[in-house]
Coordinates of C-alpha atoms in Angstrom, one line a residue:
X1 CA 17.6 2.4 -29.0
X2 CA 13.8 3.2 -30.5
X3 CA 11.5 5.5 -27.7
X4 CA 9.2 5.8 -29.7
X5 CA 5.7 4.9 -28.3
X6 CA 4.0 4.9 -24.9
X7 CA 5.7 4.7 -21.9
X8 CA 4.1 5.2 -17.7
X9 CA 5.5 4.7 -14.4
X10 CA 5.8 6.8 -11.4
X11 CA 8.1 9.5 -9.6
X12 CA 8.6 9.0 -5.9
X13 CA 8.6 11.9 -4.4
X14 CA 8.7 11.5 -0.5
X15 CA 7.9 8.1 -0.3
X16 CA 5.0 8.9 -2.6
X17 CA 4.5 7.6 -6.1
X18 CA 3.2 10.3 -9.0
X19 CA 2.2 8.1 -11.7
X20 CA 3.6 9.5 -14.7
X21 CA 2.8 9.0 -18.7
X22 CA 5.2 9.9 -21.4
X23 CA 4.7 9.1 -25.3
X24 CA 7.8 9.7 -28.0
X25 CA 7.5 10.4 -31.5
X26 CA 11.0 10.3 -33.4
X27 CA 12.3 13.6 -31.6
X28 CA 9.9 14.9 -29.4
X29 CA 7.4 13.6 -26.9
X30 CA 4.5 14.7 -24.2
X31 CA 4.2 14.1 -20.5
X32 CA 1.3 14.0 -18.6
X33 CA 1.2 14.1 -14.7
X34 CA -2.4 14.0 -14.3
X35 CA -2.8 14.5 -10.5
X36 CA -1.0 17.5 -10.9
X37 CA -3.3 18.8 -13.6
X38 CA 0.1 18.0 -16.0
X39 CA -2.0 16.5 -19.3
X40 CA -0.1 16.3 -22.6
X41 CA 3.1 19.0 -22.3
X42 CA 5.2 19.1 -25.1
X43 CA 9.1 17.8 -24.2
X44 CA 11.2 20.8 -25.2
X45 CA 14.1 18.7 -25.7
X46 CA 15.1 14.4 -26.0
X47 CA 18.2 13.4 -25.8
X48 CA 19.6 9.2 -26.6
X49 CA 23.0 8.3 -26.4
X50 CA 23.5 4.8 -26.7
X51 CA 21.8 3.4 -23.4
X52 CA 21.2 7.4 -22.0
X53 CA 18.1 8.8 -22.4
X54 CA 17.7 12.7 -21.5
X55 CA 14.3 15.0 -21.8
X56 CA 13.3 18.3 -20.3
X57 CA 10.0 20.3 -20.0
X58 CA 9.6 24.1 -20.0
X59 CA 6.8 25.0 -17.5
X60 CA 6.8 28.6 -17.7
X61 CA 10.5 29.2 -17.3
X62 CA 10.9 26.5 -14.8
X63 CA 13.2 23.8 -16.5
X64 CA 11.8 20.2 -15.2
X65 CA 14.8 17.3 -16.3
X66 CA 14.5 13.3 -16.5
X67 CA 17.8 11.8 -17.1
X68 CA 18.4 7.8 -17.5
X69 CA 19.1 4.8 -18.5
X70 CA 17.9 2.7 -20.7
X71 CA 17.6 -1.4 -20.0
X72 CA 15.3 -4.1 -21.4
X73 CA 12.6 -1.4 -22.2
X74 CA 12.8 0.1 -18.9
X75 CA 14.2 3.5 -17.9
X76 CA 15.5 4.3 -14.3
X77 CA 16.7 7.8 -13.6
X78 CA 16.6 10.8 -12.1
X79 CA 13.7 13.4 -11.9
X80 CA 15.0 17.0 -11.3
X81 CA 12.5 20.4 -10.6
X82 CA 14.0 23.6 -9.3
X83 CA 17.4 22.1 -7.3
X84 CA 15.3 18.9 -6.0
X85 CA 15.9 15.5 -7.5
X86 CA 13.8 12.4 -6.8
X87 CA 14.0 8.6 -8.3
X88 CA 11.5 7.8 -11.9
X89 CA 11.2 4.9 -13.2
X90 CA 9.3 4.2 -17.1
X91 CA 7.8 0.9 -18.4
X92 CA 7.3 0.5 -22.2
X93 CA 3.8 -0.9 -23.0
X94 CA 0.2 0.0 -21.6
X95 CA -1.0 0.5 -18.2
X96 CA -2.6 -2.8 -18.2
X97 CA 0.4 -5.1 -18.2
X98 CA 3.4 -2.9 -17.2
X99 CA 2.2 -0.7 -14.3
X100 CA 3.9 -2.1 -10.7
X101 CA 1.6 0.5 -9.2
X102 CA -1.6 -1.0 -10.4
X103 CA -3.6 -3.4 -8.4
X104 CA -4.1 -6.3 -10.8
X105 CA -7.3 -7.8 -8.8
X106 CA -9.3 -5.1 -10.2
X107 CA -12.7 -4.9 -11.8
X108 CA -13.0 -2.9 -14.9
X109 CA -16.5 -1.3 -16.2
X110 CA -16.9 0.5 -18.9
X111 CA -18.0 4.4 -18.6
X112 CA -18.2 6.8 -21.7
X113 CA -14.5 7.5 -22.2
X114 CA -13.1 4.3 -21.9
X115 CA -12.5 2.2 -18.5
X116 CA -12.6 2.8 -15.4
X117 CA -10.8 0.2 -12.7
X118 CA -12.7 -0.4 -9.3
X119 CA -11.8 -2.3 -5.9
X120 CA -14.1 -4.7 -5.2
X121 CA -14.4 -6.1 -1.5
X122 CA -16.9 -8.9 -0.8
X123 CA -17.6 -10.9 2.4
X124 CA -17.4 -14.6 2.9
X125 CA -19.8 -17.0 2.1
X126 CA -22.1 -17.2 -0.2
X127 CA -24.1 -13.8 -1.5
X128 CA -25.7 -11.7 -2.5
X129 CA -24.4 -9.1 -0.7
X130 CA -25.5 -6.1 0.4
X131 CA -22.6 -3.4 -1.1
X132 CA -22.0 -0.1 -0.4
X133 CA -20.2 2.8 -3.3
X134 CA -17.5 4.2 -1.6
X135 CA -16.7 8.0 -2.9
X136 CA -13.8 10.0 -2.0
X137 CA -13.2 13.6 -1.8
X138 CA -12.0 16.4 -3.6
X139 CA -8.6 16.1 -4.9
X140 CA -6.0 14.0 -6.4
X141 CA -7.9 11.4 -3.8
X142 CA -7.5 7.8 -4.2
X143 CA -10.3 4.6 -3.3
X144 CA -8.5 4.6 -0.2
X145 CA -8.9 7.9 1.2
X146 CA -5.3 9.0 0.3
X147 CA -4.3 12.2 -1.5
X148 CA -1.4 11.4 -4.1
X149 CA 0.0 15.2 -4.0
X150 CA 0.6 14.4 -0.4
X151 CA 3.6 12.4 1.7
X152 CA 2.1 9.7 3.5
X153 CA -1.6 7.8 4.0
X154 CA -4.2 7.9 6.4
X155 CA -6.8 4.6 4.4
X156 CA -9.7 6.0 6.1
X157 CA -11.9 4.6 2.9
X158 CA -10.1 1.3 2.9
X159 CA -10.3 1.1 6.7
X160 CA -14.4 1.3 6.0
X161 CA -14.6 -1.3 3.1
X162 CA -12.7 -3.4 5.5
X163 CA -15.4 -2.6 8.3
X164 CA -18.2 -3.2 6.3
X165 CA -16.6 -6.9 4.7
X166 CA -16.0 -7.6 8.5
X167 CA -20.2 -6.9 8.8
X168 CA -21.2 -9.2 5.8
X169 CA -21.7 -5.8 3.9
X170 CA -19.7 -5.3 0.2
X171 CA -18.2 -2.6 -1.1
X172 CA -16.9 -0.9 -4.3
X173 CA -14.3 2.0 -4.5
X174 CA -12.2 3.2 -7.5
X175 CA -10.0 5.8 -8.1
X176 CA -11.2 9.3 -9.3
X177 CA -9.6 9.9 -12.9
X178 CA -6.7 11.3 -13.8
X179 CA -5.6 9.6 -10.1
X180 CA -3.8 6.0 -9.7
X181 CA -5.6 3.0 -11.3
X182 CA -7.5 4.8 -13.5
X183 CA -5.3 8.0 -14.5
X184 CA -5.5 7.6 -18.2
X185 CA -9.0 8.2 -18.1
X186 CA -7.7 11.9 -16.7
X187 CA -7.7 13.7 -20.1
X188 CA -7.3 16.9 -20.6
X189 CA -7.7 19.3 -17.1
X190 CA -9.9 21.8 -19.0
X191 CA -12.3 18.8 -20.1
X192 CA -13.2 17.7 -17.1
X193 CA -16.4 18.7 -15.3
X194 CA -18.4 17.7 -12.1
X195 CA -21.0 15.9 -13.9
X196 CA -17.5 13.2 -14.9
X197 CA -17.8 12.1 -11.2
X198 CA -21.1 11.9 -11.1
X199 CA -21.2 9.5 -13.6
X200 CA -18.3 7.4 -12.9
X201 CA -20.8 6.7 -9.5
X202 CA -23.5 6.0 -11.4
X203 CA -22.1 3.6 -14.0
X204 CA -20.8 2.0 -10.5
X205 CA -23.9 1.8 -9.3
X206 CA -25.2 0.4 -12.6
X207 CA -22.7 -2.2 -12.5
X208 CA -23.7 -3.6 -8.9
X209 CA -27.3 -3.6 -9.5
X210 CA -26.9 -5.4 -12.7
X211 CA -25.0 -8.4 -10.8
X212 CA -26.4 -10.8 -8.9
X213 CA -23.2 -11.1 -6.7
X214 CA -25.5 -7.8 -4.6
X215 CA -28.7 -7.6 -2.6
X216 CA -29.0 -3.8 -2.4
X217 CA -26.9 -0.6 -3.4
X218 CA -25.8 2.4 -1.0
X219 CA -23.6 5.0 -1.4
X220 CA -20.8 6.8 0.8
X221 CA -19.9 10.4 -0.2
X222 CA -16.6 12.1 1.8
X223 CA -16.2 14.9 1.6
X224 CA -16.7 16.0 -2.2
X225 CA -17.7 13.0 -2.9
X226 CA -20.7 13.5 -0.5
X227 CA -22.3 15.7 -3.0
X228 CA -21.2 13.5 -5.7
X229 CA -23.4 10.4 -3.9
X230 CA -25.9 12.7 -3.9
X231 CA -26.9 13.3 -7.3
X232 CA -25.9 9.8 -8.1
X233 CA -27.9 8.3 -5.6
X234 CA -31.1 10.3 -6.3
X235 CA -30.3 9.8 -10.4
X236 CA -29.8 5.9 -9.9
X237 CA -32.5 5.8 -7.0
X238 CA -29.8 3.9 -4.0
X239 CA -31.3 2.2 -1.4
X240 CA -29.3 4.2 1.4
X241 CA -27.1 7.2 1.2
X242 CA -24.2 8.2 4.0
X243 CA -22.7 11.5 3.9
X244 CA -19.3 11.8 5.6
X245 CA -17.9 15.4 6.2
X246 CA -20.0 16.9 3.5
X247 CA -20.8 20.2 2.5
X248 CA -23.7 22.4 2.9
X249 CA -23.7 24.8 0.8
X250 CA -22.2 25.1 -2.9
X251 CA -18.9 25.6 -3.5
X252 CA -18.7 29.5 -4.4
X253 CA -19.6 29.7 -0.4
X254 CA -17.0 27.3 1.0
X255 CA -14.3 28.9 -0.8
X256 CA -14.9 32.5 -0.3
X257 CA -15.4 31.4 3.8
X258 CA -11.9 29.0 3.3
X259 CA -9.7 31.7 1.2
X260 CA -10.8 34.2 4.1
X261 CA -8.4 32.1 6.4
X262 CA -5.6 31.8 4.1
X263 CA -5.2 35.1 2.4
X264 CA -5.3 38.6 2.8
X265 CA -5.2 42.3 1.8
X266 CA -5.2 42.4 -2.6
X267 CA -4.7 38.8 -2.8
X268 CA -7.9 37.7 -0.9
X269 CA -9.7 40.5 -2.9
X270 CA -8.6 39.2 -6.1
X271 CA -9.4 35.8 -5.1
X272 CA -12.7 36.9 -4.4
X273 CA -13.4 38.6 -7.6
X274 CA -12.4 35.1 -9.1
X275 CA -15.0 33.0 -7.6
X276 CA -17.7 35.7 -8.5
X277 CA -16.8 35.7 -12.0
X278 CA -16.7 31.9 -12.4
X279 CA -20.1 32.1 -10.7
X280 CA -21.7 33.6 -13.3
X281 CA -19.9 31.5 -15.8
X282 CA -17.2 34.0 -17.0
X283 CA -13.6 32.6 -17.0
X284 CA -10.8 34.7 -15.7
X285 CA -7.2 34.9 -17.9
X286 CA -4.9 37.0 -15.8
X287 CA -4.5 35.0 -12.2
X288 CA -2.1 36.0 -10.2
X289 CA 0.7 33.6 -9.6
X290 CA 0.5 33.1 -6.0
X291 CA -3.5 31.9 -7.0
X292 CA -2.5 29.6 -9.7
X293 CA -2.7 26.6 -8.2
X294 CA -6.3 27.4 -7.3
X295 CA -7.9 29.2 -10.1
X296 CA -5.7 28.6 -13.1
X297 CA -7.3 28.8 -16.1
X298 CA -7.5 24.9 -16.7
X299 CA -9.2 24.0 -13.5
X300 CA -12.1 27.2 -14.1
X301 CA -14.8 25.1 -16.3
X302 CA -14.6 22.3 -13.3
X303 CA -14.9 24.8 -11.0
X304 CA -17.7 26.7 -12.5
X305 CA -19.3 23.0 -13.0
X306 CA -19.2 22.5 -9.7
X307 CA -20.6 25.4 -8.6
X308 CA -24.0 24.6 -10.7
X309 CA -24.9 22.4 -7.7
X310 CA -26.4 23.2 -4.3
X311 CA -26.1 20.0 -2.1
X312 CA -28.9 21.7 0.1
X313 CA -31.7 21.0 -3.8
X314 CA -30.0 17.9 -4.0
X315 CA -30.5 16.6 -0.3
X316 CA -33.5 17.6 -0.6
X317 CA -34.4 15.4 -3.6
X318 CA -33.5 11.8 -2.1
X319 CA -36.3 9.8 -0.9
X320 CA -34.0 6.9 0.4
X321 CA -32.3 6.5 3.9
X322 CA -30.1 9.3 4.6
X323 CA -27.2 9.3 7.4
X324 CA -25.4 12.7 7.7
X325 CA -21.8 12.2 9.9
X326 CA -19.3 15.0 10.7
X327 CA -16.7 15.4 13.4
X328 CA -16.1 18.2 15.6
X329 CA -12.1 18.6 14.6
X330 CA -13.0 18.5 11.0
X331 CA -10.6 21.7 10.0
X332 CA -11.9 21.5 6.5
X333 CA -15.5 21.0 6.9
X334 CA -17.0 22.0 10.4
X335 CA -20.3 20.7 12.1
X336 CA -22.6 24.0 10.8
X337 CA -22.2 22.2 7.0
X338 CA -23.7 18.7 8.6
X339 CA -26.2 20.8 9.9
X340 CA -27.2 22.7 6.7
X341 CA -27.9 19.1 5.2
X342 CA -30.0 18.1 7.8
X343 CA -32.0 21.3 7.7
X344 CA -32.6 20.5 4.4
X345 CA -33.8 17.1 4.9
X346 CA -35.0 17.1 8.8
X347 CA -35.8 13.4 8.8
X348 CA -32.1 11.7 8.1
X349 CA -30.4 10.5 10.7
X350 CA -28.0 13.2 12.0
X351 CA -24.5 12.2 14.0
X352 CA -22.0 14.0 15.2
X353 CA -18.8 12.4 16.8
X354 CA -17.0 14.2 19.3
X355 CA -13.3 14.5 18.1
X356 CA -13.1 13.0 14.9
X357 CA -11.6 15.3 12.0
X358 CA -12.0 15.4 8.2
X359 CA -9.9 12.0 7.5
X360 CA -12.3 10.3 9.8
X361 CA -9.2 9.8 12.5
X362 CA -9.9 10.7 16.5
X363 CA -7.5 14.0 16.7
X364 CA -6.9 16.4 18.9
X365 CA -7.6 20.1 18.9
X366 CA -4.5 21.3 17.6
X367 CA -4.2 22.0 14.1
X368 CA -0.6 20.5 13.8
X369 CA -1.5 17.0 15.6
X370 CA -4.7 17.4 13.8
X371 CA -3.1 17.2 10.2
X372 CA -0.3 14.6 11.6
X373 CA -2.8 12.2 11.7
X374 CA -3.7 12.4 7.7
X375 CA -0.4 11.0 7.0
X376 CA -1.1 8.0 10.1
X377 CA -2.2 5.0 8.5
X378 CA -2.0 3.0 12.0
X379 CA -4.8 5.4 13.7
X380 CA -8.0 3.8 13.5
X381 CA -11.0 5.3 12.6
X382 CA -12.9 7.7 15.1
X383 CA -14.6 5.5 17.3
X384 CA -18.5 4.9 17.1
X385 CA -17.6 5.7 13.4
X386 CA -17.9 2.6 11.9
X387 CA -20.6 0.9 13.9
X388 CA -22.8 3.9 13.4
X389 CA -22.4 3.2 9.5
X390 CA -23.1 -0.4 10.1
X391 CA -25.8 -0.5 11.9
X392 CA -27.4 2.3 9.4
X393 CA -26.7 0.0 7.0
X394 CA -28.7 -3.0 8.3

């Protein structure tokens, strides 16, 4: 039995799929898990017997195990990290033809490190259309508003590409990379910087205003993705621009503020210390372990990329139509940040919706029945939501 060569597929872990990419070389091999910031880690061991297939990871001490079998260039086995075991399954070949997680009615554009796969939703009849760039958040967040290190889906982006092709208004949304459709384009964690997002929107943009299937271009930043639309919409000049749940203030700000709810006493100060070297550019090597998830040393030159931006300048800087939205149960990002935006640009239209939290869903107050409805795909979006969107639209 040869391995050799490139192999993806996906882990389910709690009825969620983490799309996985392994490549063998005689002996050994690399695996990449890009939503989990896992890009090109050396196998420590492979192992084929006959129709068995066997390889392992080191991850700082923790042993991570894939054991299978072996059948008409598939493998189906069993992923196992620290005592928990979930189903893999691997498909020899590329991403293009042997992925059963991809989407096949895609459309692909080119951007600077290869391609990058899109959703595109048109009404009927006969166009052009006008089409709006849908942009999610921050995250391993996919076009539909779904975080992959997460159990469960709340489509809140999908449920508004569906509102708008219900209005006669198109849309566009896409994966971020490293995430779903267009994880290959992932990389290395350490390359990746801010500015990649910003130009995967703009070579989105691009693409709809060189077609004639489109009348007019918007865009729709959540959450992250709302300072992303920024920049892209004042670099590619968009018609309209609607801001859902997004920051005021850079990022440096909403950490420190968030970390200040979630940690304490050295750990809080260390954290601290973090974000103010990364603020002036330095990169930190000793991190705590409790902090790694957050500030390991892989994810610092986003981090610090991302701090080079103050979505208050860049508000300020867009002459189009500007619609700023945020809910009152948003536990991630509250009403004051909606209102730093508007302060910085007095005359976009400003909305508030009473209840609505940061996945766009009607919740109530309580954090727990809050965050149960991020993993609800049968809530509907916050109501008033989608026909304030529309109607700014028009």
């Amino acid at each position: 039995m040869n391995l050799d060569g490139y192999w993806e597929g996906k882990i389910v872990v709690s009825n969620q799929q983490l799309p996985i990419i392994v490549e063998f070389e005689e002996e050994d091999g690399k695996l990449s898990i890009p939503i989990q910031g896992l890009n090109d880690y050396p196998l420590s061991l492979v192992k084929v017997d006959d129709s068995s297939v066997f390889f392992e990871m080191d991850i700082q001490g923790d042993i991570v195990t894939f054991e299978g079998q072996f059948e008409e260039e598939k493998i189906t086995g069993t992923f196992t990290q620290q005592a928990q075991s979930f189903p893999f399954k691997l498909m020899k070949g590329n991403l293009d033809n042997a992925s059963e997680l991809v989407d096949k009615d895609l459309t692909e554009i080119e951007v600077s490190d290869g391609v990058m796969k899109g959703k595109v939703e048109t009404p009927e009849g006969q166009g052009p259309f006008p089409v709006a760039i849908i942009i999610a958040g921050s995250g391993p967040t996919d076009k539909d508003g779904n975080s992959k290190a997460l159990p469960g889906e709340n489509n809140s982006l999908k449920m508004i590409a569906e509102g708008l092709t219900s209005e006669g208004i198109a849309s566009i949304r896409y994966d971020k990379r490293g995430v779903g459709d267009n994880m290959i384009l992932g990389g290395n964690e350490e390359d990746l910087r801010f500015d990649d997002y910003i130009d995967d929107a703009v070579a989105w943009m691009t693409y709809a205003e060189n077609s004639d299937l489109f009348s007019s271009v918007s865009v729709i930043g959540h959450s992250e993705g709302s300072l992303i639309g920024m920049v892209a919409s004042y670099q590619e000049d968009a018609n309209t621009f609607v801001s859902l749940a997004g920051a005021g203030r850079q990022a440096d700000d909403v950490l420190h503020e968030q970390l200040e709810t979630q940690l304490s006493g050295d750990l809080l100060k260390e954290a601290k210390e973090i974000l103010d070297n990364l603020k002036r550019g330095e990169t930190v090597k000793n991190i705590s372990s409790e902090l790694q998830s957050i500030f390991r040393p892989s994810v610092q030159p986003y981090m610090m990329s991302w701090m080079e931006y103050d979505p208050r300048q860049e508000m300020a800087k867009l002459d189009s139509p500007i619609l700023i939205v945020n809910g009152t149960r948003d536990l991630q990002v509250p009403v004051s940040e909606a209102e730093i935006l508007y302060n910085a640009k007095p005359n976009s239209e400003f909305l508030i919706i009473e209840g609505m939290n940061h996945v766009l869903k009607e919740a109530p107050a309580e954090q727990k029945g809050n965050l149960a409805t991020y993993f609800n795909p049968d809530i509907p979006l916050a109501k008033g939501l989608m026909n304030s969107i529309i109607d700014f639209l028009k």
